[in-house]
Amino acid sequence: MNDVMQNVRKRVVEAVLCSACLLWLGAGPVLAQPKGDKVFQAVATDAKGVETEVHGVIFYWEEKISETSFVPHELKEVPVKRGTATVKIKFDVIKTIDVKPSGNGTPPAVSITLSDGKAGEFTLAIAGSFKGQSDFGEVELPAVDLKRIAFK
């Protein structure tokens, strides 16, 4: 009788463990899915006055590791300098970015207006580009060549 009870307990434990494993495996893909990343749209105006609608816009720059290797960075924010501080302004609070021409290959000065109407003067912390999809394909707009970018 003792052997029968031990056998039943063993089967119950195996069934519980198998059920737990199946639940864990089934929940894995659901838990691993990215949260609804917001896709940003903007209208970029370059220095020549040409407007381009950009879908899925990101701020892109490459960090040079060595002569032959780079690390790409894709951000949904604009890193800017205010004095000595670096401020990362998220796309979801930006209404417009007005870019002022710069010289000597230095990052340009920008005027950023937020959705709530607040505005500030900054300098781009990194001379990056705005990348995304246009109706004609992938587009990369270097920030130094832009006049304005307006988020929708």
PDB file of C-alpha atoms in Angstrom, residues 25-138:
ATOM      1  CA  LEU A  25       6.930  28.012 -22.070  1.00  0.00           C
ATOM      2  CA  GLY A  26       3.585  29.371 -23.243  1.00  0.00           C
ATOM      3  CA  ALA A  27       4.005  32.647 -21.381  1.00  0.00           C
ATOM      4  CA  GLY A  28       7.595  33.166 -22.541  1.00  0.00           C
ATOM      5  CA  PRO A  29       6.799  34.601 -25.994  1.00  0.00           C
ATOM      6  CA  VAL A  30       4.099  36.837 -24.547  1.00  0.00           C
ATOM      7  CA  LEU A  31       6.438  38.204 -21.889  1.00  0.00           C
ATOM      8  CA  ALA A  32       9.272  38.667 -24.387  1.00  0.00           C
ATOM      9  CA  GLN A  33       7.253  40.807 -26.797  1.00  0.00           C
ATOM     10  CA  PRO A  34       8.301  44.451 -26.758  1.00  0.00           C
ATOM     11  CA  LYS A  35       5.899  46.910 -25.278  1.00  0.00           C
ATOM     12  CA  GLY A  36       4.081  49.051 -27.835  1.00  0.00           C
ATOM     13  CA  ASP A  37       7.010  51.214 -28.903  1.00  0.00           C
ATOM     14  CA  LYS A  38       5.635  54.485 -30.181  1.00  0.00           C
ATOM     15  CA  VAL A  39       6.386  55.228 -33.810  1.00  0.00           C
ATOM     16  CA  PHE A  40       7.079  58.912 -34.471  1.00  0.00           C
ATOM     17  CA  GLN A  41       6.234  60.845 -37.610  1.00  0.00           C
ATOM     18  CA  ALA A  42       7.690  64.177 -38.611  1.00  0.00           C
ATOM     19  CA  VAL A  43       8.050  66.599 -41.482  1.00  0.00           C
ATOM     20  CA  ALA A  44      11.669  67.588 -42.028  1.00  0.00           C
ATOM     21  CA  THR A  45      12.651  70.696 -43.964  1.00  0.00           C
ATOM     22  CA  ASP A  46      16.229  70.758 -45.199  1.00  0.00           C
ATOM     23  CA  ALA A  47      18.431  73.825 -45.749  1.00  0.00           C
ATOM     24  CA  LYS A  48      17.210  74.043 -49.365  1.00  0.00           C
ATOM     25  CA  GLY A  49      13.571  74.213 -48.258  1.00  0.00           C
ATOM     26  CA  VAL A  50      12.654  70.677 -49.393  1.00  0.00           C
ATOM     27  CA  GLU A  51      10.087  69.022 -47.105  1.00  0.00           C
ATOM     28  CA  THR A  52      10.205  65.282 -46.444  1.00  0.00           C
ATOM     29  CA  GLU A  53       7.631  63.299 -44.479  1.00  0.00           C
ATOM     30  CA  VAL A  54       9.443  60.780 -42.308  1.00  0.00           C
ATOM     31  CA  HIS A  55       7.716  57.810 -40.649  1.00  0.00           C
ATOM     32  CA  GLY A  56       9.358  55.888 -37.796  1.00  0.00           C
ATOM     33  CA  VAL A  57      11.802  58.717 -37.220  1.00  0.00           C
ATOM     34  CA  ILE A  58      14.829  58.141 -34.958  1.00  0.00           C
ATOM     35  CA  PHE A  59      17.920  60.140 -34.045  1.00  0.00           C
ATOM     36  CA  TYR A  60      20.902  58.145 -35.320  1.00  0.00           C
ATOM     37  CA  TRP A  61      24.630  58.372 -34.698  1.00  0.00           C
ATOM     38  CA  GLU A  62      27.608  56.052 -34.784  1.00  0.00           C
ATOM     39  CA  GLU A  63      30.159  55.809 -32.018  1.00  0.00           C
ATOM     40  CA  LYS A  64      33.647  55.115 -33.362  1.00  0.00           C
ATOM     41  CA  ILE A  65      35.325  52.286 -31.434  1.00  0.00           C
ATOM     42  CA  SER A  66      38.363  51.852 -33.678  1.00  0.00           C
ATOM     43  CA  GLU A  67      39.399  52.645 -37.240  1.00  0.00           C
ATOM     44  CA  THR A  68      37.188  49.853 -38.561  1.00  0.00           C
ATOM     45  CA  SER A  69      34.380  49.435 -36.047  1.00  0.00           C
ATOM     46  CA  PHE A  70      31.430  51.560 -35.071  1.00  0.00           C
ATOM     47  CA  VAL A  71      28.537  51.122 -32.656  1.00  0.00           C
ATOM     48  CA  PRO A  72      25.211  52.381 -34.057  1.00  0.00           C
ATOM     49  CA  HIS A  73      22.870  54.290 -31.731  1.00  0.00           C
ATOM     50  CA  GLU A  74      19.170  54.691 -32.561  1.00  0.00           C
ATOM     51  CA  LEU A  75      17.347  57.026 -30.186  1.00  0.00           C
ATOM     52  CA  LYS A  76      13.811  58.323 -29.792  1.00  0.00           C
ATOM     53  CA  GLU A  77      15.184  61.418 -28.130  1.00  0.00           C
ATOM     54  CA  VAL A  78      17.513  64.284 -29.007  1.00  0.00           C
ATOM     55  CA  PRO A  79      20.675  64.667 -26.907  1.00  0.00           C
ATOM     56  CA  VAL A  80      21.395  68.383 -26.484  1.00  0.00           C
ATOM     57  CA  LYS A  81      23.741  70.531 -24.426  1.00  0.00           C
ATOM     58  CA  ARG A  82      22.495  73.227 -22.088  1.00  0.00           C
ATOM     59  CA  GLY A  83      25.587  74.739 -20.559  1.00  0.00           C
ATOM     60  CA  THR A  84      27.692  71.784 -19.464  1.00  0.00           C
ATOM     61  CA  ALA A  85      24.704  69.479 -18.932  1.00  0.00           C
ATOM     62  CA  THR A  86      23.523  66.950 -21.510  1.00  0.00           C
ATOM     63  CA  VAL A  87      19.727  66.828 -21.727  1.00  0.00           C
ATOM     64  CA  LYS A  88      17.903  64.024 -23.544  1.00  0.00           C
ATOM     65  CA  ILE A  89      14.613  65.431 -24.823  1.00  0.00           C
ATOM     66  CA  LYS A  90      12.185  62.654 -25.752  1.00  0.00           C
ATOM     67  CA  PHE A  91      10.415  62.830 -29.115  1.00  0.00           C
ATOM     68  CA  ASP A  92       6.979  62.452 -27.523  1.00  0.00           C
ATOM     69  CA  VAL A  93       7.253  65.904 -25.868  1.00  0.00           C
ATOM     70  CA  ILE A  94       8.777  67.749 -28.864  1.00  0.00           C
ATOM     71  CA  LYS A  95       6.638  69.809 -31.225  1.00  0.00           C
ATOM     72  CA  THR A  96       9.381  71.368 -33.392  1.00  0.00           C
ATOM     73  CA  ILE A  97      13.138  71.607 -33.674  1.00  0.00           C
ATOM     74  CA  ASP A  98      14.501  74.649 -35.509  1.00  0.00           C
ATOM     75  CA  VAL A  99      18.118  74.183 -36.557  1.00  0.00           C
ATOM     76  CA  LYS A 100      20.445  77.162 -36.905  1.00  0.00           C
ATOM     77  CA  PRO A 101      23.299  76.862 -39.413  1.00  0.00           C
ATOM     78  CA  SER A 102      26.686  76.017 -37.916  1.00  0.00           C
ATOM     79  CA  GLY A 103      30.194  76.167 -39.253  1.00  0.00           C
ATOM     80  CA  ASN A 104      33.448  74.296 -38.846  1.00  0.00           C
ATOM     81  CA  GLY A 105      31.720  70.891 -38.572  1.00  0.00           C
ATOM     82  CA  THR A 106      30.470  71.652 -35.064  1.00  0.00           C
ATOM     83  CA  PRO A 107      27.056  70.438 -33.941  1.00  0.00           C
ATOM     84  CA  PRO A 108      24.405  73.064 -34.700  1.00  0.00           C
ATOM     85  CA  ALA A 109      22.459  75.224 -32.267  1.00  0.00           C
ATOM     86  CA  VAL A 110      18.770  74.304 -32.055  1.00  0.00           C
ATOM     87  CA  SER A 111      15.617  75.857 -30.717  1.00  0.00           C
ATOM     88  CA  ILE A 112      13.251  73.179 -29.398  1.00  0.00           C
ATOM     89  CA  THR A 113       9.573  73.875 -28.784  1.00  0.00           C
ATOM     90  CA  LEU A 114       7.711  71.352 -26.657  1.00  0.00           C
ATOM     91  CA  SER A 115       4.108  70.254 -27.110  1.00  0.00           C
ATOM     92  CA  ASP A 116       3.099  72.347 -24.076  1.00  0.00           C
ATOM     93  CA  GLY A 117       4.530  75.527 -25.673  1.00  0.00           C
ATOM     94  CA  LYS A 118       7.751  75.768 -23.658  1.00  0.00           C
ATOM     95  CA  ALA A 119      10.850  76.513 -25.714  1.00  0.00           C
ATOM     96  CA  GLY A 120      14.586  76.425 -25.151  1.00  0.00           C
ATOM     97  CA  GLU A 121      17.880  77.110 -26.907  1.00  0.00           C
ATOM     98  CA  PHE A 122      20.401  74.277 -27.032  1.00  0.00           C
ATOM     99  CA  THR A 123      23.330  72.847 -28.965  1.00  0.00           C
ATOM    100  CA  LEU A 124      23.147  69.302 -30.283  1.00  0.00           C
ATOM    101  CA  ALA A 125      25.353  67.110 -28.109  1.00  0.00           C
ATOM    102  CA  ILE A 126      26.086  64.840 -31.078  1.00  0.00           C
ATOM    103  CA  ALA A 127      26.192  65.672 -34.776  1.00  0.00           C
ATOM    104  CA  GLY A 128      23.760  62.901 -35.719  1.00  0.00           C
ATOM    105  CA  SER A 129      21.036  62.353 -38.288  1.00  0.00           C
ATOM    106  CA  PHE A 130      17.299  61.862 -38.330  1.00  0.00           C
ATOM    107  CA  LYS A 131      16.457  58.578 -40.035  1.00  0.00           C
ATOM    108  CA  GLY A 132      13.229  56.898 -41.020  1.00  0.00           C
ATOM    109  CA  GLN A 133      11.030  55.920 -43.936  1.00  0.00           C
ATOM    110  CA  SER A 134       9.699  58.287 -46.571  1.00  0.00           C
ATOM    111  CA  ASP A 135       7.212  57.384 -49.270  1.00  0.00           C
ATOM    112  CA  PHE A 136      10.190  56.726 -51.548  1.00  0.00           C
ATOM    113  CA  GLY A 137      12.300  54.605 -49.191  1.00  0.00           C
ATOM    114  CA  GLU A 138      14.681  54.945 -46.263  1.00  0.00           C
TER     115      GLU A 138
END
